[in-house]
Amino acid sequence: MQKDLTLAEQTERKILKYIAEKGFQTGDALPKENELSEILGVSRVVVREALSRLRILGFVETRRKRGTVLTSPNIFYGIKTILTSGTLDKDALKDLYEVRLMLEIGMADFLFMHREERYLAELQKIISEENVTTDSEMLTRLDIRFHSTLYKMSGNKSLFAFQNLLNTLFATFAPRRKDWKVKQIISHESLLEILRSGTPDSFRVAMRLHLNTRFENMHTLFLDKEATPANPS
Amino acid sequence: MQKDLTLAEQTERKILKYIAEKGFQTGDALPKENELSEILGVSRVVVREALSRLRILGFVETRRKRGTVLTSPNIFYGIKTILTSGTLDKDALKDLYEVRLMLEIGMADFLFMHREERYLAELQKIISEENVTTDSEMLTRLDIRFHSTLYKMSGNKSLFAFQNLLNTLFATFAPRRKDWKVKQIISHESLLEILRSGTPDSFRVAMRLHLNTRFENMHTLFLDKEATPANPS
DNA sequence: TCATTCTATTTGTAGTACATAATTTGGAAA
DNA sequence: TTTCCAAATTATGTACTACAAATAGAATGA
């Protein structure tokens, strides 16, 4: 056992263990802070700190008088704080940007697994709106909606949550080039067509081409270690 | 402003804001708890709770006497607690399993970007060891090392950290079929050959085939919602 | 100069008291 | 009896205090 852990951290694990042993389910109420303090043999301050840590991870929620109740842990609950804190360094941002590109290309198989008409219709609707729009900001929003729909279509709820986070992150951080739409090799329309009658492999090839501007954009955003591209005009 | 936030949570954000405003860098020391307590106008208990939350997110580290120092936030720091807590439900596990498959297929471009000889040599070495081994457990370890090396080669440190977590998670959770090695369509050797002289597109196709057993395994692991595969023998 | 001990400082833990909010209870009015 | 409002209850939230533990850095000695 690592003994260099804080008592609060040890208590955090003890509580998790306690939860697992007692077979608590989502929605169940934990013992009150004072009771936990007695059960675990530590002061209430420590119990509170442990609970606070579990809260930030999304394990529990606490409400006055009601007590502490178990919630299903959301993996991205804590990540959100990091992403929105504005303290991420450029390397971490680059990593996230890359991960998103990987996911969009790699999700092809799962898109074809969950290829339901409602999703295809939604994609079609977005494309229709794109075709009658010239406003650049609107086009960006539609682009985000298109890709967001793909994430939804992947059937992976955690992934969808993650993507939503990234959207808010990169919306403020990584502004697009003005000509991003013009330069795209493969259109949303082509992607949809492949979704309808293609294969995961052909979709990956198409998506890679579709994202080509993003790959190039990435270099200008992150690879200039010397320059200071903090606020590109 | 959301006023339903706990003082500790508000303080957590205030501290983040304070860090951002003062331009603190990784490695810098924050003001001491008592000073922060004065600066922010809350008691030290609250400051400590806020710092504890930041600690679990990997924003800061604290050591006795040394004080609180900024560390570069590791996105996966908090996730680790969740993953190792044993409270993840099957849906979340399935999500993670899927994400890993997506990443391995989607990372192709980045592998080719960082195609250095040392990585290729490492992969070659693993393959050589595989060829002289018959022990099934050893082969599994080598398989993990092979894929782990790919993650390293992707040049994405966050991703590498994430993958390490998933390894420990699925090592205990998702045992492999005994015949996983036999059934593989594309060998590690072929993958390496493609890394040397192929393209990202051809690598993706090969990796998809290589992972085919995983895709099939996934169904038996997660899709039996009725059955209880908690402890498969 | 180097090793050792001491000291001052800072985080870690505990106990207590009170504030605050929400649930529950109890009583009064319809 | 039912409805509604108010007070009591109760659990979390905040604050203050005191002391323990650890350790960086100063002081001391060989």
XYZ file of C-alpha atoms (C1' of nucleotides) in Angstrom:
526
model
C 0.000 0.000 0.000
C 1.131 3.511 -0.792
C 1.374 5.212 2.547
C 2.219 8.599 1.147
C -1.422 9.183 0.489
C -3.276 11.843 2.355
C -5.800 10.665 4.870
C -8.457 12.306 2.760
C -7.318 10.311 -0.242
C -7.280 7.104 1.743
C -10.733 7.957 3.011
C -11.882 8.561 -0.543
C -10.915 5.007 -1.425
C -12.372 3.632 1.752
C -15.681 5.221 0.877
C -15.548 3.740 -2.608
C -14.764 0.379 -1.091
C -17.570 0.814 1.396
C -19.959 1.607 -1.445
C -18.875 -1.439 -3.381
C -19.079 -3.743 -0.379
C -22.490 -2.574 0.744
C -23.697 -2.906 -2.808
C -25.009 0.638 -3.010
C -26.745 1.468 -6.247
C -27.112 4.702 -8.148
C -29.593 6.875 -6.308
C -28.992 5.344 -2.902
C -28.119 7.620 -0.040
C -24.802 7.289 1.707
C -24.507 7.507 5.487
C -24.377 11.050 6.786
C -21.068 12.767 7.129
C -21.014 12.323 10.873
C -21.800 8.640 10.566
C -19.118 8.138 7.941
C -16.739 10.000 10.164
C -17.475 7.486 12.920
C -17.506 4.435 10.661
C -14.176 5.285 9.082
C -12.599 6.680 12.213
C -11.599 10.037 10.814
C -12.773 13.541 11.473
C -15.655 15.043 9.582
C -13.316 17.497 7.863
C -11.518 14.603 6.215
C -14.759 12.896 5.265
C -15.931 16.124 3.697
C -12.736 16.468 1.707
C -13.052 12.904 0.473
C -16.677 13.448 -0.492
C -15.730 16.649 -2.251
C -13.262 14.724 -4.360
C -15.848 12.111 -5.184
C -18.234 14.890 -6.099
C -15.891 16.402 -8.625
C -15.549 12.992 -10.232
C -19.292 12.719 -10.450
C -19.560 9.776 -8.076
C -21.904 11.474 -5.661
C -24.109 14.491 -5.303
C -24.868 16.141 -2.010
C -27.759 18.307 -1.033
C -28.515 19.994 2.229
C -30.598 17.939 4.569
C -31.013 15.295 1.889
C -27.551 13.907 2.396
C -25.141 12.350 -0.061
C -26.536 10.250 -2.883
C -24.748 8.088 -5.390
C -24.782 9.094 -9.019
C -23.371 7.211 -11.949
C -19.860 8.506 -12.482
C -19.419 10.485 -15.639
C -15.921 10.098 -16.935
C -15.912 13.525 -18.484
C -17.294 15.338 -15.490
C -13.866 16.230 -14.188
C -12.367 16.776 -17.588
C -14.825 19.556 -18.117
C -13.283 21.610 -15.363
C -9.861 21.213 -16.886
C -10.989 22.055 -20.379
C -12.896 25.152 -19.360
C -10.281 26.419 -16.967
C -8.180 27.994 -19.652
C -4.992 26.636 -18.166
C -4.335 23.942 -20.724
C -1.003 24.350 -22.381
C -0.548 24.133 -26.091
C 0.698 20.575 -26.014
C -2.415 19.342 -24.264
C -4.604 21.239 -26.701
C -2.767 19.732 -29.618
C -3.241 16.293 -28.125
C -6.966 16.815 -27.839
C -7.220 18.214 -31.330
C -5.438 15.163 -32.663
C -7.586 12.780 -30.672
C -10.678 14.278 -32.193
C -9.330 13.747 -35.687
C -8.476 10.159 -34.838
C -11.929 9.510 -33.473
C -13.759 10.944 -36.446
C -11.802 8.752 -38.797
C -11.842 5.743 -36.526
C -15.534 5.765 -35.735
C -16.560 4.584 -39.202
C -17.397 1.019 -38.227
C -19.675 2.182 -35.459
C -21.473 4.590 -37.721
C -22.321 1.746 -40.061
C -23.438 -0.378 -37.109
C -25.997 2.230 -36.090
C -26.982 3.403 -39.530
C -30.588 4.343 -38.747
C -32.732 6.410 -41.055
C -33.351 9.140 -38.468
C -29.663 9.970 -38.341
C -29.306 9.929 -42.097
C -32.344 12.187 -42.372
C -30.859 14.592 -39.838
C -27.612 14.715 -41.783
C -29.557 15.303 -44.988
C -31.436 18.160 -43.345
C -28.228 19.838 -42.276
C -26.829 19.540 -45.796
C -29.978 21.120 -47.206
C -29.593 24.055 -44.880
C -25.959 24.396 -45.860
C -26.916 24.585 -49.508
C -29.108 27.629 -49.004
C -26.787 29.471 -46.640
C -23.988 31.846 -47.423
C -23.388 33.222 -43.963
C -19.977 32.025 -42.863
C -20.842 31.806 -39.178
C -23.963 29.846 -39.920
C -21.973 27.456 -42.053
C -19.596 26.858 -39.201
C -22.482 26.076 -36.874
C -23.948 23.676 -39.404
C -20.581 22.026 -39.833
C -20.381 21.460 -36.110
C -23.921 20.073 -36.108
C -23.050 17.671 -38.905
C -20.079 16.212 -37.114
C -21.901 16.239 -33.816
C -24.635 14.151 -35.388
C -22.042 11.644 -36.488
C -20.843 11.332 -32.911
C -24.417 10.778 -31.801
C -24.830 8.194 -34.527
C -21.806 6.280 -33.277
C -24.006 5.130 -30.437
C -21.298 5.893 -27.906
C -22.721 8.142 -25.227
C -19.425 8.817 -23.494
C -17.907 9.793 -26.787
C -20.782 12.112 -27.539
C -20.317 13.848 -24.205
C -16.610 14.158 -24.874
C -17.189 15.678 -28.265
C -19.544 18.270 -26.844
C -16.813 19.354 -24.495
C -14.297 19.618 -27.281
C -16.676 21.718 -29.323
C -16.919 24.371 -26.660
C -13.186 24.196 -26.162
C -12.125 24.594 -29.768
C -14.853 27.044 -30.607
C -13.054 29.618 -28.511
C -9.551 28.409 -29.058
C -9.118 27.316 -32.637
C -10.807 29.747 -34.983
C -11.164 28.555 -38.509
C -9.578 29.905 -41.608
C -11.953 31.988 -43.622
C -11.692 29.722 -46.613
C -12.121 26.418 -44.784
C -15.340 25.606 -46.590
C -14.035 26.297 -50.065
C -10.963 24.182 -49.625
C -12.723 21.017 -48.537
C -12.028 18.145 -50.866
C -14.890 15.914 -49.845
C -18.247 17.480 -49.033
C -20.754 16.508 -46.379
C -22.945 15.359 -49.207
C -20.349 12.855 -50.350
C -19.917 11.597 -46.797
C -23.627 11.002 -46.469
C -23.735 9.214 -49.786
C -20.968 6.889 -48.626
C -22.784 6.320 -45.351
C -25.785 5.197 -47.355
C -24.140 2.948 -49.869
C -20.477 2.630 -48.983
C -18.347 0.677 -46.548
C -16.508 1.620 -43.349
C -13.244 1.500 -45.269
C -14.408 3.840 -48.003
C -15.899 6.141 -45.384
C -12.569 6.372 -43.584
C -10.809 7.363 -46.765
C -13.432 9.987 -47.485
C -13.427 11.341 -43.941
C -9.660 11.617 -43.991
C -9.906 13.751 -47.106
C -12.776 15.736 -45.663
C -10.677 16.539 -42.616
C -7.655 17.441 -44.675
C -8.056 21.138 -43.941
C -8.117 20.319 -40.235
C -4.907 18.364 -40.531
C -3.273 21.309 -42.247
C -4.831 23.770 -39.849
C -3.340 21.769 -37.009
C 0.172 22.517 -38.142
C -0.346 26.250 -38.240
C -2.096 26.129 -34.883
C 0.339 24.077 -32.909
C 3.609 23.465 -34.647
C 5.051 26.948 -34.335
C 6.723 26.416 -31.003
C 8.791 29.532 -31.328
C 6.203 31.997 -32.516
C 3.368 33.150 -30.300
C 0.136 32.375 -32.107
C -1.947 33.062 -29.032
C -4.179 35.563 -30.767
C -4.064 35.157 -34.502
C -5.898 38.035 -36.084
C -23.531 33.391 -12.261
C -24.688 30.117 -10.845
C -25.237 30.847 -7.212
C -26.097 27.296 -6.276
C -22.424 26.500 -6.221
C -20.723 25.647 -2.998
C -18.281 28.187 -1.680
C -15.567 25.617 -2.156
C -16.542 25.244 -5.799
C -16.617 28.981 -6.289
C -13.260 29.192 -4.598
C -11.926 26.486 -6.885
C -12.768 28.655 -9.878
C -11.471 31.769 -8.217
C -8.155 30.055 -7.708
C -8.066 28.979 -11.352
C -8.877 32.522 -12.359
C -6.218 33.824 -10.020
C -3.692 31.466 -11.569
C -4.617 32.564 -15.067
C -4.522 36.259 -14.205
C -1.219 36.145 -12.424
C 0.209 34.173 -15.304
C 1.449 31.350 -13.156
C 3.343 28.687 -15.035
C 3.764 25.002 -14.421
C 6.123 24.541 -11.519
C 5.338 27.865 -9.889
C 4.283 27.873 -6.274
C 0.875 29.156 -5.309
C 0.374 31.361 -2.294
C 0.117 29.435 0.937
C -3.225 28.269 2.148
C -3.438 30.988 4.755
C -2.592 33.659 2.209
C -5.127 32.329 -0.263
C -7.651 32.267 2.527
C -7.008 35.969 3.083
C -6.831 36.898 -0.590
C -10.081 35.169 -1.431
C -11.823 36.058 1.778
C -12.808 32.554 2.804
C -11.693 30.286 5.572
C -8.770 27.966 5.194
C -11.069 24.939 5.315
C -12.744 26.117 2.138
C -9.428 26.867 0.479
C -8.239 23.401 1.366
C -11.345 21.815 -0.088
C -10.898 23.796 -3.281
C -7.243 22.832 -3.502
C -8.147 19.217 -2.888
C -10.468 19.321 -5.863
C -7.766 20.873 -8.001
C -5.395 18.209 -6.814
C -7.632 15.388 -7.954
C -7.800 17.012 -11.368
C -4.057 17.156 -11.493
C -3.852 20.939 -11.498
C -1.678 21.195 -8.444
C 0.438 19.136 -6.135
C 0.965 19.964 -2.508
C 3.728 18.932 -0.202
C 4.283 19.769 3.399
C 6.341 22.862 3.933
C 6.920 23.138 0.207
C 3.469 24.511 -0.445
C 1.214 24.126 -3.421
C 2.799 24.006 -6.848
C 1.196 24.055 -10.230
C 1.479 20.958 -12.358
C 0.356 20.611 -15.920
C -3.141 19.230 -15.659
C -3.359 15.670 -16.798
C -6.733 15.093 -18.304
C -6.737 11.475 -17.365
C -5.699 11.953 -13.777
C -9.260 12.017 -12.518
C -10.441 9.385 -14.912
C -8.038 6.991 -13.313
C -9.923 7.034 -10.049
C -13.142 6.273 -11.821
C -11.704 3.489 -13.893
C -10.044 1.774 -10.982
C -12.966 2.195 -8.619
C -14.822 -0.781 -10.034
C -18.084 1.123 -10.154
C -18.261 1.559 -13.900
C -21.338 0.053 -15.425
C -21.241 -2.114 -18.509
C -22.344 0.651 -20.839
C -19.446 2.848 -19.846
C -17.020 -0.025 -20.271
C -18.371 -0.754 -23.704
C -17.980 2.902 -24.611
C -14.343 2.853 -23.584
C -13.672 -0.382 -25.402
C -15.126 1.113 -28.551
C -13.161 4.320 -28.179
C -9.958 2.356 -28.033
C -10.776 0.560 -31.259
C -11.583 3.882 -32.918
C -8.312 5.386 -31.764
C -6.157 2.528 -32.962
C -7.665 2.726 -36.402
C -7.807 6.498 -36.460
C -4.248 7.142 -35.333
C -2.702 5.993 -38.623
C -1.840 9.441 -39.927
C -0.018 10.327 -36.751
C 1.962 7.115 -36.796
C 3.256 7.987 -40.240
C 4.043 11.513 -39.079
C 6.316 10.211 -36.330
C 7.718 7.211 -38.152
C 11.124 7.133 -36.486
C 13.467 4.192 -36.710
C 13.608 3.655 -32.950
C 9.891 2.908 -32.864
C 10.068 0.608 -35.855
C 13.005 -1.185 -34.261
C 11.075 -1.599 -31.032
C 8.133 -3.051 -32.908
C 10.474 -5.386 -34.777
C 11.968 -6.537 -31.511
C 8.552 -7.363 -30.091
C 7.678 -9.336 -33.188
C 10.914 -11.287 -32.903
C 10.069 -12.210 -29.334
C 6.610 -13.257 -30.404
C 8.039 -15.589 -32.979
C 10.003 -17.582 -30.430
C 7.304 -17.708 -27.779
C 4.535 -20.205 -27.338
C 3.396 -19.208 -23.876
C -0.078 -17.737 -24.240
C 0.281 -15.289 -21.366
C 3.566 -14.032 -22.717
C 2.012 -13.554 -26.138
C -0.716 -11.449 -24.589
C 1.852 -9.265 -22.857
C 3.762 -8.861 -26.097
C 0.555 -7.966 -27.894
C -0.131 -5.260 -25.363
C 3.434 -3.988 -25.729
C 3.080 -3.856 -29.505
C -0.042 -1.753 -29.405
C 1.296 0.322 -26.557
C 4.308 1.147 -28.673
C 2.014 2.341 -31.428
C 0.346 4.723 -28.999
C 3.757 6.014 -27.988
C 4.680 6.392 -31.640
C 1.586 8.505 -32.258
C 3.411 11.277 -30.425
C 0.349 12.073 -28.367
C 1.267 12.005 -24.707
C -2.252 12.369 -23.401
C -3.343 9.509 -25.580
C -0.498 7.362 -24.352
C -1.506 8.002 -20.745
C -5.084 7.167 -21.580
C -4.116 3.924 -23.217
C -2.105 2.870 -20.199
C -5.188 3.309 -18.077
C -7.311 1.287 -20.426
C -4.768 -1.506 -20.408
C -5.007 -1.949 -16.682
C -8.762 -1.676 -16.890
C -9.348 -4.252 -19.590
C -6.642 -6.570 -18.385
C -8.832 -7.387 -15.419
C -12.163 -6.928 -17.063
C -12.042 -8.251 -20.580
C -10.142 -11.509 -20.707
C -9.249 -12.720 -24.148
C -10.443 -15.738 -25.933
C -7.910 -18.512 -25.902
C -7.688 -18.576 -29.669
C -7.322 -14.829 -30.222
C -3.875 -15.142 -31.671
C -4.716 -17.890 -34.110
C -7.724 -16.095 -35.507
C -5.969 -12.865 -36.394
C -6.215 -12.051 -40.056
C -3.406 -9.528 -40.209
C -0.278 -10.100 -38.173
C 1.884 -7.598 -36.348
C 4.498 -8.316 -38.955
C 2.210 -7.165 -41.736
C 1.349 -4.020 -39.797
C 5.002 -3.170 -39.383
C 5.651 -3.801 -43.052
C 2.860 -1.377 -43.946
C 4.231 1.168 -41.492
C 7.530 0.956 -43.332
C 6.354 1.128 -46.896
C 2.618 1.759 -46.909
C 0.267 4.685 -46.472
C -2.038 5.797 -43.666
C -4.996 4.570 -45.672
C -3.578 1.114 -46.225
C -2.579 0.961 -42.560
C -6.127 1.731 -41.481
C -7.483 -1.099 -43.588
C -4.911 -3.479 -42.179
C -5.459 -2.386 -38.594
C -9.204 -2.816 -38.979
C -8.625 -6.387 -40.066
C -6.075 -6.931 -37.337
C -8.612 -5.807 -34.759
C -11.357 -7.931 -36.222
C -11.246 -10.366 -33.341
C -11.648 -7.453 -30.960
C -14.701 -6.258 -32.801
C -16.213 -9.706 -32.555
C -15.110 -10.112 -28.967
C -16.879 -6.858 -28.164
C -20.239 -8.284 -29.033
C -19.895 -11.262 -26.768
C -18.564 -9.057 -23.993
C -21.148 -6.340 -23.975
C -24.172 -7.151 -26.059
C -25.684 -9.737 -23.751
C -27.720 -7.323 -21.721
C -29.723 -10.120 -20.126
C -26.971 -12.465 -19.131
C -24.538 -11.696 -16.318
C -21.018 -12.055 -17.664
C -19.498 -10.446 -14.593
C -17.071 -13.247 -13.916
C -16.565 -15.380 -16.976
C -14.459 -18.360 -16.066
C 33.833 21.770 3.238
C 30.697 18.607 4.577
C 27.593 16.323 7.579
C 24.367 16.814 11.325
C 21.054 18.910 14.213
C 17.667 22.532 15.028
C 14.229 25.613 13.911
C 10.748 27.831 11.532
C 7.253 27.274 8.367
C 3.586 25.122 5.950
C 0.436 21.532 5.138
C -2.428 17.800 7.498
C -5.895 16.443 11.021
C -9.252 17.193 14.603
C -12.829 19.304 17.412
C -16.255 22.561 18.015
C -19.685 25.984 17.066
C -22.827 28.067 14.337
C -25.183 29.200 9.640
C -28.142 27.697 6.101
C -31.356 25.229 3.674
C -34.722 21.736 3.151
C -37.688 18.220 5.031
C -41.008 17.087 8.323
C -44.163 17.862 11.684
C -47.792 20.015 13.968
C -51.422 23.042 14.520
C -54.860 26.331 13.000
C -58.317 27.585 9.742
C -61.665 26.348 6.147
C -61.280 15.858 7.490
C -58.455 18.406 4.493
C -55.437 22.226 3.342
C -52.019 25.315 4.155
C -48.697 27.848 6.689
C -45.156 28.082 10.203
C -42.007 26.203 13.401
C -38.953 22.461 14.698
C -35.700 19.274 13.120
C -31.799 17.704 10.734
C -27.993 17.313 7.623
C -24.777 19.818 5.014
C -21.957 24.253 4.628
C -18.676 27.533 6.702
C -15.548 29.241 10.147
C -12.213 29.333 13.792
C -8.860 27.245 16.613
C -5.295 24.184 18.080
C -2.012 20.964 17.409
C 0.608 17.202 14.721
C 3.789 16.064 11.158
C 6.998 16.866 7.816
C 10.628 19.268 5.663
C 13.412 23.129 3.615
C 16.741 25.903 5.153
C 19.563 27.865 8.749
C 22.734 27.023 12.317
C 26.108 24.263 14.325
C 29.937 21.358 14.778
C 33.735 18.329 13.168
